[in-house]
Amino acid sequence: MSDRHASVYLASRATSAIINLVSVSIFTRMTSAEVYGQYIVGFSICMMVYSLGVQWIVFAHFGRYDPKEADRLAGALLLVSGVVMLPAIGFIYLFYLFGTLHADVAVSSSLLVVCFTLYFVAVEISRAHLLVRLVAIATIARAVFSLLFGYIAVLEFDTPGALLAGVGLGYALGSVPVFRHFSRTIWASGFVWPRASDVRRMWRYGWPLAIAFGASAAAMNVDRLLLAGLYNTSTVAPYGTVLDLMKQTFLVLAEAISAGYISSAKNLHAEGNGTEARHTLKRAFITHCYIVIFGTASFILLGDVIFGILLAPSYLPVVTQIMPILLVANAILVMRAHYFGQIIYFSGTTNLELVASVAMLAVTGTLSYLLIPSYAAMGAAIAFTLGQAAALLICLVYASGNLRMPLDLPRGGLLLVLGIAVVAVGKGVQFLAEEPTASAISFVLIASASAFIALRWNLFDARSLLLRFYPRRG
């Protein structure tokens, strides 16, 4: 079941990622680097505020989910998210007071936090209920509506505040199918109010996550904020854009894997089936390795072509310079956040995530402050990468016993060797052949190698899907 879940999640997230890539390409070409840079700063602050104020209850819901109490726990998630969202929005006002955000950007950022909350709460309830098709619908709807209303906002107003509001409306509309479904199912007889014990249980589990996620979100965005403060928002635009584009491949696919495999493993663990849970987690590990290795190979061999198509020419000098550093950062981020960090759902404690997040913030913030004045975007990229490395190191060093996620090192090592071989051959082809022939050969090489592994190991249910369309004869 987890393979099927992962394949559905992958299809929806891949579709969403493609739409998001189109959105970035359109927005960066329609507006100036200064406007898009202010949009990135506003969006980053929204993520920090959401992570500190609201995200902990989303994860606490999943960590303490019990199918027998699903209607009440969903009500607790919705109710508590609405309550904590209000003071979270107050933090945005502080950024306005300190001059980080203009008034229109602050107002639109507050709206975006509300829309974030609606969308992620809706998706979380669906994910906990293993309603993969409903999650897929919400995911694709959010991407389509964000593109549509973001385009209208830039076309009509061309301001960062308008773009934030347009994208936020897309998030809000993405949650509509989910809430309509639950209004006909678990809340068919009316909203089910939670018990005080439900809220206390989530709070005991989730309060360290409020600090952890706040620190993690700050570490993921402090480089952008310091880059904007020490230079200008025009400098943030290419840096934030290349990082976001990579996230649309690495992190979007990693989230699909987590949503499929980790959700199934969590249910197996709750049922006392530890052996099957570990087997599912090993599948998750190797699938994450697959995404990281072939994703990195794709950007190494085809990154210049991809960014040349997607981004305005003025972005490319900075993008080309920092891409190798950020490839390492994204690979580390995927393995830390979407595999090793998932231990919080199986260990019964969130302390490891808290320590790792605080360390990541300390390293990223300190190095950003030291390196950005001299090295601008490159300094921010180095600081971001080393911050991710520090968090992963803590997860690996301090994890033990029930805090250690299972690994599949033989297959992981084989994938690494294959990825290195693909890059070596691709670089050789680029040395011998000219464009676009070299890129076409590299694309076929990556596609063939990744397809072979996916079918051989039935990743994302690939072999099962193939046999469904082309059944074996005789």
Tab-separated table of N, CA, C and O in Angstrom, residues 173-283:
chain	number	residue	atom	x	y	z
A	173	LEU	N	-7.688	28.329	-1.858
A	173	LEU	CA	-8.584	27.580	-2.733
A	173	LEU	C	-8.186	26.108	-2.833
A	173	LEU	O	-9.041	25.246	-3.047
A	174	GLY	N	-6.911	25.815	-2.667
A	174	GLY	CA	-6.476	24.423	-2.667
A	174	GLY	C	-7.049	23.618	-1.517
A	174	GLY	O	-7.173	22.387	-1.603
A	175	SER	N	-7.406	24.301	-0.415
A	175	SER	CA	-7.959	23.594	0.746
A	175	SER	C	-9.459	23.314	0.616
A	175	SER	O	-10.001	22.496	1.368
A	176	VAL	N	-10.122	23.965	-0.322
A	176	VAL	CA	-11.580	23.856	-0.427
A	176	VAL	C	-12.048	22.415	-0.671
A	176	VAL	O	-12.985	21.946	0.010
A	177	PRO	N	-11.458	21.658	-1.618
A	177	PRO	CA	-11.936	20.272	-1.832
A	177	PRO	C	-11.838	19.415	-0.576
A	177	PRO	O	-12.699	18.556	-0.342
A	178	VAL	N	-10.797	19.663	0.228
A	178	VAL	CA	-10.604	18.857	1.443
A	178	VAL	C	-11.706	19.144	2.452
A	178	VAL	O	-12.347	18.230	2.995
A	179	PHE	N	-11.955	20.416	2.728
A	179	PHE	CA	-12.963	20.754	3.728
A	179	PHE	C	-14.371	20.373	3.261
A	179	PHE	O	-15.229	20.016	4.074
A	180	ARG	N	-14.615	20.428	1.967
A	180	ARG	CA	-15.903	19.964	1.461
A	180	ARG	C	-16.074	18.465	1.685
A	180	ARG	O	-17.160	17.998	2.059
A	181	HIS	N	-14.984	17.714	1.486
A	181	HIS	CA	-15.050	16.262	1.708
A	181	HIS	C	-15.345	15.947	3.173
A	181	HIS	O	-16.229	15.130	3.478
A	182	PHE	N	-14.642	16.602	4.082
A	182	PHE	CA	-14.829	16.287	5.499
A	182	PHE	C	-16.145	16.831	6.047
A	182	PHE	O	-16.656	16.316	7.044
A	183	SER	N	-16.696	17.829	5.385
A	183	SER	CA	-18.017	18.286	5.803
A	183	SER	C	-19.087	17.245	5.491
A	183	SER	O	-20.166	17.252	6.085
A	184	ARG	N	-18.775	16.321	4.575
A	184	ARG	CA	-19.719	15.249	4.229
A	184	ARG	C	-19.371	13.929	4.902
A	184	ARG	O	-20.116	12.957	4.746
A	185	THR	N	-18.235	13.854	5.607
A	185	THR	CA	-17.814	12.583	6.210
A	185	THR	C	-17.700	12.722	7.731
A	185	THR	O	-18.698	12.603	8.433
A	186	ILE	N	-16.506	13.014	8.252
A	186	ILE	CA	-16.325	12.995	9.704
A	186	ILE	C	-17.098	14.106	10.402
A	186	ILE	O	-17.374	14.006	11.601
A	187	TRP	N	-17.411	15.174	9.663
A	187	TRP	CA	-18.188	16.262	10.263
A	187	TRP	C	-19.569	16.369	9.621
A	187	TRP	O	-20.165	17.445	9.582
A	188	ALA	N	-20.089	15.241	9.136
A	188	ALA	CA	-21.388	15.259	8.457
A	188	ALA	C	-22.512	15.687	9.398
A	188	ALA	O	-23.491	16.313	8.980
A	189	SER	N	-22.377	15.356	10.664
A	189	SER	CA	-23.400	15.725	11.647
A	189	SER	C	-23.043	16.998	12.400
A	189	SER	O	-23.657	17.314	13.419
A	190	GLY	N	-22.055	17.709	11.909
A	190	GLY	CA	-21.610	18.929	12.563
A	190	GLY	C	-20.173	18.807	13.036
A	190	GLY	O	-19.631	17.697	13.171
A	191	PHE	N	-19.550	19.922	13.252
A	191	PHE	CA	-18.161	19.942	13.702
A	191	PHE	C	-18.027	19.224	15.046
A	191	PHE	O	-18.825	19.442	15.956
A	192	VAL	N	-17.019	18.339	15.151
A	192	VAL	CA	-16.791	17.575	16.381
A	192	VAL	C	-15.766	18.318	17.229
A	192	VAL	O	-14.584	18.391	16.875
A	193	TRP	N	-16.222	18.860	18.346
A	193	TRP	CA	-15.329	19.634	19.202
A	193	TRP	C	-14.385	18.699	19.951
A	193	TRP	O	-14.795	17.643	20.440
A	194	PRO	N	-13.131	19.076	20.061
A	194	PRO	CA	-12.168	18.215	20.763
A	194	PRO	C	-12.339	18.291	22.267
A	194	PRO	O	-12.956	19.221	22.795
A	195	ARG	N	-11.798	17.300	22.947
A	195	ARG	CA	-11.731	17.338	24.401
A	195	ARG	C	-10.488	18.112	24.832
A	195	ARG	O	-9.520	18.229	24.078
A	196	ALA	N	-10.523	18.585	26.042
A	196	ALA	CA	-9.340	19.281	26.571
A	196	ALA	C	-8.134	18.351	26.606
A	196	ALA	O	-6.993	18.774	26.389
A	197	SER	N	-8.387	17.057	26.844
A	197	SER	CA	-7.280	16.091	26.888
A	197	SER	C	-6.615	15.935	25.520
A	197	SER	O	-5.412	15.683	25.431
A	198	ASP	N	-7.396	16.079	24.438
A	198	ASP	CA	-6.820	16.001	23.088
A	198	ASP	C	-5.822	17.130	22.866
A	198	ASP	O	-4.722	16.916	22.346
A	199	VAL	N	-6.212	18.324	23.278
A	199	VAL	CA	-5.339	19.486	23.102
A	199	VAL	C	-4.106	19.363	23.989
A	199	VAL	O	-2.982	19.649	23.551
A	200	ARG	N	-4.299	18.916	25.237
A	200	ARG	CA	-3.146	18.759	26.137
A	200	ARG	C	-2.179	17.722	25.599
A	200	ARG	O	-0.954	17.904	25.689
A	201	ARG	N	-2.689	16.635	25.044
A	201	ARG	CA	-1.831	15.583	24.512
A	201	ARG	C	-1.003	16.098	23.329
A	201	ARG	O	0.182	15.810	23.213
A	202	MET	N	-1.653	16.869	22.453
A	202	MET	CA	-0.925	17.453	21.333
A	202	MET	C	0.115	18.464	21.832
A	202	MET	O	1.230	18.536	21.296
A	203	TRP	N	-0.255	19.229	22.842
A	203	TRP	CA	0.664	20.242	23.355
A	203	TRP	C	1.897	19.590	23.977
A	203	TRP	O	3.025	20.035	23.738
A	204	ARG	N	1.713	18.530	24.772
A	204	ARG	CA	2.863	17.862	25.404
A	204	ARG	C	3.808	17.307	24.347
A	204	ARG	O	5.028	17.341	24.520
A	205	TYR	N	3.241	16.774	23.290
A	205	TYR	CA	4.079	16.222	22.222
A	205	TYR	C	4.709	17.323	21.374
A	205	TYR	O	5.864	17.234	20.967
A	206	GLY	N	3.946	18.397	21.121
A	206	GLY	CA	4.343	19.326	20.074
A	206	GLY	C	5.063	20.583	20.504
A	206	GLY	O	5.675	21.247	19.664
A	207	TRP	N	5.035	20.940	21.833
A	207	TRP	CA	5.624	22.237	22.183
A	207	TRP	C	7.103	22.335	21.830
A	207	TRP	O	7.554	23.415	21.406
A	208	PRO	N	7.922	21.263	21.984
A	208	PRO	CA	9.319	21.416	21.537
A	208	PRO	C	9.418	21.674	20.028
A	208	PRO	O	10.364	22.318	19.571
A	209	LEU	N	8.423	21.166	19.280
A	209	LEU	CA	8.449	21.381	17.834
A	209	LEU	C	8.214	22.847	17.485
A	209	LEU	O	8.677	23.308	16.436
A	210	ALA	N	7.473	23.575	18.309
A	210	ALA	CA	7.268	25.000	18.041
A	210	ALA	C	8.612	25.718	18.012
A	210	ALA	O	8.887	26.532	17.122
A	211	ILE	N	9.472	25.397	18.982
A	211	ILE	CA	10.814	25.991	19.011
A	211	ILE	C	11.656	25.427	17.875
A	211	ILE	O	12.360	26.168	17.173
A	212	ALA	N	11.567	24.098	17.683
A	212	ALA	CA	12.389	23.453	16.655
A	212	ALA	C	12.048	23.962	15.267
A	212	ALA	O	12.940	24.303	14.476
A	213	PHE	N	10.756	24.013	14.935
A	213	PHE	CA	10.357	24.453	13.607
A	213	PHE	C	10.609	25.946	13.415
A	213	PHE	O	10.933	26.394	12.315
A	214	GLY	N	10.427	26.719	14.485
A	214	GLY	CA	10.750	28.135	14.390
A	214	GLY	C	12.230	28.345	14.109
A	214	GLY	O	12.606	29.149	13.245
A	215	ALA	N	13.086	27.602	14.834
A	215	ALA	CA	14.532	27.697	14.603
A	215	ALA	C	14.903	27.198	13.218
A	215	ALA	O	15.732	27.789	12.521
A	216	SER	N	14.269	26.099	12.799
A	216	SER	CA	14.556	25.540	11.476
A	216	SER	C	14.152	26.506	10.370
A	216	SER	O	14.898	26.732	9.410
A	217	ALA	N	12.949	27.088	10.493
A	217	ALA	CA	12.493	28.034	9.469
A	217	ALA	C	13.377	29.270	9.446
A	217	ALA	O	13.672	29.807	8.369
A	218	ALA	N	13.800	29.739	10.622
A	218	ALA	CA	14.705	30.883	10.666
A	218	ALA	C	16.028	30.540	9.993
A	218	ALA	O	16.582	31.338	9.230
A	219	ALA	N	16.544	29.326	10.255
A	219	ALA	CA	17.794	28.898	9.632
A	219	ALA	C	17.655	28.761	8.122
A	219	ALA	O	18.601	29.019	7.371
A	220	MET	N	16.451	28.374	7.658
A	220	MET	CA	16.221	28.214	6.226
A	220	MET	C	16.047	29.547	5.507
A	220	MET	O	16.104	29.599	4.277
A	221	ASN	N	15.842	30.619	6.270
A	221	ASN	CA	15.539	31.909	5.639
A	221	ASN	C	16.412	33.066	6.107
A	221	ASN	O	16.360	34.142	5.504
A	222	VAL	N	17.201	32.878	7.163
A	222	VAL	CA	17.999	33.981	7.681
A	222	VAL	C	19.020	34.436	6.656
A	222	VAL	O	19.375	35.628	6.592
A	223	ASP	N	19.509	33.521	5.813
A	223	ASP	CA	20.459	33.902	4.781
A	223	ASP	C	19.832	34.899	3.806
A	223	ASP	O	20.463	35.879	3.399
A	224	ARG	N	18.570	34.661	3.443
A	224	ARG	CA	17.880	35.576	2.526
A	224	ARG	C	17.645	36.940	3.179
A	224	ARG	O	17.820	37.983	2.539
A	225	LEU	N	17.231	36.924	4.443
A	225	LEU	CA	16.936	38.180	5.121
A	225	LEU	C	18.201	39.019	5.313
A	225	LEU	O	18.182	40.245	5.127
A	226	LEU	N	19.300	38.381	5.675
A	226	LEU	CA	20.553	39.115	5.828
A	226	LEU	C	21.081	39.588	4.482
A	226	LEU	O	21.663	40.672	4.377
A	227	LEU	N	20.876	38.775	3.454
A	227	LEU	CA	21.296	39.181	2.110
A	227	LEU	C	20.525	40.425	1.680
A	227	LEU	O	21.094	41.356	1.080
A	228	ALA	N	19.229	40.457	1.995
A	228	ALA	CA	18.431	41.645	1.662
A	228	ALA	C	18.837	42.842	2.507
A	228	ALA	O	18.897	43.973	2.008
A	229	GLY	N	19.140	42.619	3.790
A	229	GLY	CA	19.497	43.713	4.666
A	229	GLY	C	20.874	44.283	4.390
A	229	GLY	O	21.083	45.495	4.446
A	230	LEU	N	21.840	43.401	4.070
A	230	LEU	CA	23.206	43.849	3.858
A	230	LEU	C	23.463	44.299	2.424
A	230	LEU	O	24.424	45.042	2.170
A	231	TYR	N	22.631	43.828	1.505
A	231	TYR	CA	22.742	44.268	0.110
A	231	TYR	C	21.411	44.914	-0.283
A	231	TYR	O	21.117	46.015	0.092
A	232	ASN	N	20.600	44.213	-1.058
A	232	ASN	CA	19.287	44.729	-1.455
A	232	ASN	C	18.446	43.566	-1.938
A	232	ASN	O	18.939	42.446	-2.117
A	233	THR	N	17.164	43.810	-2.147
A	233	THR	CA	16.267	42.729	-2.566
A	233	THR	C	16.566	42.235	-3.977
A	233	THR	O	16.229	41.100	-4.314
A	234	SER	N	17.203	43.058	-4.791
A	234	SER	CA	17.582	42.606	-6.132
A	234	SER	C	18.607	41.479	-6.058
A	234	SER	O	18.639	40.599	-6.925
A	235	THR	N	19.455	41.496	-5.033
A	235	THR	CA	20.436	40.425	-4.839
A	235	THR	C	19.762	39.153	-4.359
A	235	THR	O	20.200	38.042	-4.673
A	236	VAL	N	18.680	39.316	-3.585
A	236	VAL	CA	17.966	38.150	-3.061
A	236	VAL	C	17.266	37.382	-4.186
A	236	VAL	O	17.149	36.156	-4.125
A	237	ALA	N	16.810	38.086	-5.208
A	237	ALA	CA	15.982	37.461	-6.244
A	237	ALA	C	16.645	36.253	-6.902
A	237	ALA	O	16.069	35.159	-6.890
A	238	PRO	N	17.855	36.370	-7.489
A	238	PRO	CA	18.455	35.181	-8.111
A	238	PRO	C	18.831	34.110	-7.100
A	238	PRO	O	18.688	32.913	-7.376
A	239	TYR	N	19.302	34.527	-5.910
A	239	TYR	CA	19.678	33.551	-4.886
A	239	TYR	C	18.464	32.756	-4.416
A	239	TYR	O	18.471	31.517	-4.394
A	240	GLY	N	17.404	33.453	-4.034
A	240	GLY	CA	16.204	32.771	-3.567
A	240	GLY	C	15.543	31.958	-4.655
A	240	GLY	O	14.994	30.877	-4.397
A	241	THR	N	15.620	32.435	-5.895
A	241	THR	CA	14.968	31.732	-6.997
A	241	THR	C	15.632	30.398	-7.285
A	241	THR	O	14.958	29.376	-7.449
A	242	VAL	N	16.963	30.366	-7.347
A	242	VAL	CA	17.641	29.101	-7.645
A	242	VAL	C	17.412	28.094	-6.517
A	242	VAL	O	17.223	26.891	-6.757
A	243	LEU	N	17.389	28.587	-5.280
A	243	LEU	CA	17.127	27.690	-4.154
A	243	LEU	C	15.704	27.147	-4.218
A	243	LEU	O	15.469	25.945	-3.994
A	244	ASP	N	14.753	27.999	-4.559
A	244	ASP	CA	13.362	27.557	-4.660
A	244	ASP	C	13.156	26.594	-5.825
A	244	ASP	O	12.375	25.643	-5.721
A	245	LEU	N	13.842	26.828	-6.922
A	245	LEU	CA	13.720	25.917	-8.066
A	245	LEU	C	14.247	24.528	-7.722
A	245	LEU	O	13.672	23.515	-8.128
A	246	MET	N	15.342	24.482	-7.004
A	246	MET	CA	15.861	23.185	-6.574
A	246	MET	C	14.880	22.495	-5.626
A	246	MET	O	14.689	21.278	-5.678
A	247	LYS	N	14.261	23.286	-4.752
A	247	LYS	CA	13.294	22.707	-3.829
A	247	LYS	C	12.096	22.115	-4.580
A	247	LYS	O	11.479	21.157	-4.108
A	248	GLN	N	11.761	22.691	-5.718
A	248	GLN	CA	10.633	22.176	-6.483
A	248	GLN	C	10.921	20.789	-7.047
A	248	GLN	O	10.002	20.083	-7.454
A	249	THR	N	12.187	20.395	-7.087
A	249	THR	CA	12.525	19.032	-7.517
A	249	THR	C	12.887	18.172	-6.317
A	249	THR	O	12.235	17.168	-6.042
A	250	PHE	N	13.899	18.575	-5.570
A	250	PHE	CA	14.347	17.772	-4.434
A	250	PHE	C	13.259	17.627	-3.372
A	250	PHE	O	12.814	16.514	-3.058
A	251	LEU	N	12.842	18.756	-2.801
A	251	LEU	CA	11.964	18.697	-1.638
A	251	LEU	C	10.548	18.277	-1.983
A	251	LEU	O	9.890	17.593	-1.196
A	252	VAL	N	10.067	18.677	-3.151
A	252	VAL	CA	8.711	18.287	-3.528
A	252	VAL	C	8.616	16.771	-3.660
A	252	VAL	O	7.669	16.137	-3.182
A	253	LEU	N	9.611	16.169	-4.298
A	253	LEU	CA	9.608	14.707	-4.427
A	253	LEU	C	9.843	14.046	-3.077
A	253	LEU	O	9.239	13.009	-2.772
A	254	ALA	N	10.711	14.632	-2.253
A	254	ALA	CA	10.958	14.064	-0.925
A	254	ALA	C	9.701	14.107	-0.064
A	254	ALA	O	9.416	13.170	0.688
A	255	GLU	N	8.939	15.186	-0.161
A	255	GLU	CA	7.682	15.275	0.584
A	255	GLU	C	6.694	14.208	0.134
A	255	GLU	O	5.936	13.663	0.942
A	256	ALA	N	6.698	13.901	-1.163
A	256	ALA	CA	5.819	12.846	-1.669
A	256	ALA	C	6.205	11.496	-1.079
A	256	ALA	O	5.345	10.689	-0.704
A	257	ILE	N	7.507	11.254	-0.980
A	257	ILE	CA	7.983	9.996	-0.393
A	257	ILE	C	7.580	9.919	1.072
A	257	ILE	O	7.071	8.891	1.544
A	258	SER	N	7.809	11.006	1.803
A	258	SER	CA	7.453	11.019	3.220
A	258	SER	C	5.957	10.814	3.413
A	258	SER	O	5.527	10.074	4.299
A	259	ALA	N	5.168	11.493	2.579
A	259	ALA	CA	3.722	11.384	2.718
A	259	ALA	C	3.243	9.961	2.481
A	259	ALA	O	2.294	9.494	3.122
A	260	GLY	N	3.904	9.251	1.569
A	260	GLY	CA	3.491	7.883	1.278
A	260	GLY	C	4.077	6.867	2.242
A	260	GLY	O	3.362	6.197	2.991
A	261	TYR	N	5.396	6.755	2.259
A	261	TYR	CA	6.061	5.724	3.057
A	261	TYR	C	5.975	5.998	4.558
A	261	TYR	O	5.678	5.094	5.348
A	262	ILE	N	6.280	7.235	4.969
A	262	ILE	CA	6.318	7.526	6.402
A	262	ILE	C	4.928	7.399	7.018
A	262	ILE	O	4.778	6.899	8.138
A	263	SER	N	3.892	7.828	6.293
A	263	SER	CA	2.533	7.681	6.808
A	263	SER	C	2.186	6.214	7.024
A	263	SER	O	1.608	5.838	8.055
A	264	SER	N	2.530	5.368	6.051
A	264	SER	CA	2.253	3.937	6.188
A	264	SER	C	3.071	3.320	7.312
A	264	SER	O	2.562	2.515	8.094
A	265	ALA	N	4.349	3.704	7.406
A	265	ALA	CA	5.196	3.174	8.472
A	265	ALA	C	4.679	3.596	9.844
A	265	ALA	O	4.735	2.820	10.805
A	266	LYS	N	4.181	4.819	9.931
A	266	LYS	CA	3.624	5.301	11.203
A	266	LYS	C	2.425	4.458	11.625
A	266	LYS	O	2.294	4.074	12.803
A	267	ASN	N	1.540	4.133	10.692
A	267	ASN	CA	0.381	3.299	11.018
A	267	ASN	C	0.809	1.892	11.420
A	267	ASN	O	0.257	1.305	12.363
A	268	LEU	N	1.802	1.328	10.712
A	268	LEU	CA	2.304	-0.007	11.059
A	268	LEU	C	2.940	0.004	12.448
A	268	LEU	O	2.762	-0.936	13.237
A	269	HIS	N	3.671	1.055	12.747
A	269	HIS	CA	4.307	1.181	14.056
A	269	HIS	C	3.255	1.260	15.157
A	269	HIS	O	3.393	0.635	16.215
A	270	ALA	N	2.194	2.028	14.913
A	270	ALA	CA	1.126	2.165	15.903
A	270	ALA	C	0.401	0.849	16.131
A	270	ALA	O	-0.092	0.584	17.226
A	271	GLU	N	0.333	0.004	15.091
A	271	GLU	CA	-0.324	-1.293	15.197
A	271	GLU	C	0.574	-2.358	15.829
A	271	GLU	O	0.148	-3.497	16.024
A	272	GLY	N	1.826	-2.002	16.128
A	272	GLY	CA	2.751	-2.951	16.737
A	272	GLY	C	3.496	-3.821	15.749
A	272	GLY	O	4.178	-4.759	16.143
A	273	ASN	N	3.407	-3.508	14.460
A	273	ASN	CA	4.081	-4.291	13.431
A	273	ASN	C	5.422	-3.640	13.121
A	273	ASN	O	5.606	-2.993	12.084
A	274	GLY	N	6.388	-3.828	14.030
A	274	GLY	CA	7.680	-3.167	13.900
A	274	GLY	C	8.488	-3.627	12.712
A	274	GLY	O	9.188	-2.829	12.083
A	275	THR	N	8.411	-4.923	12.379
A	275	THR	CA	9.192	-5.455	11.257
A	275	THR	C	8.772	-4.821	9.939
A	275	THR	O	9.610	-4.371	9.142
A	276	GLU	N	7.474	-4.766	9.696
A	276	GLU	CA	6.986	-4.164	8.461
A	276	GLU	C	7.255	-2.657	8.444
A	276	GLU	O	7.531	-2.079	7.386
A	277	ALA	N	7.184	-2.037	9.618
A	277	ALA	CA	7.470	-0.600	9.689
A	277	ALA	C	8.915	-0.319	9.290
A	277	ALA	O	9.190	0.609	8.518
A	278	ARG	N	9.852	-1.128	9.792
A	278	ARG	CA	11.265	-0.936	9.436
A	278	ARG	C	11.494	-1.210	7.957
A	278	ARG	O	12.288	-0.525	7.308
A	279	HIS	N	10.817	-2.207	7.421
A	279	HIS	CA	10.944	-2.494	5.986
A	279	HIS	C	10.459	-1.304	5.160
A	279	HIS	O	11.103	-0.920	4.163
A	280	THR	N	9.349	-0.711	5.570
A	280	THR	CA	8.813	0.451	4.855
A	280	THR	C	9.749	1.636	4.974
A	280	THR	O	9.948	2.384	4.009
A	281	LEU	N	10.359	1.820	6.146
A	281	LEU	CA	11.297	2.923	6.326
A	281	LEU	C	12.547	2.727	5.475
A	281	LEU	O	13.113	3.705	4.955
A	282	LYS	N	13.003	1.501	5.323
A	282	LYS	CA	14.147	1.256	4.443
A	282	LYS	C	13.805	1.593	2.996
A	282	LYS	O	14.641	2.098	2.249
A	283	ARG	N	12.568	1.306	2.623
A	283	ARG	CA	12.114	1.702	1.280
A	283	ARG	C	12.138	3.211	1.141
A	283	ARG	O	12.522	3.754	0.108
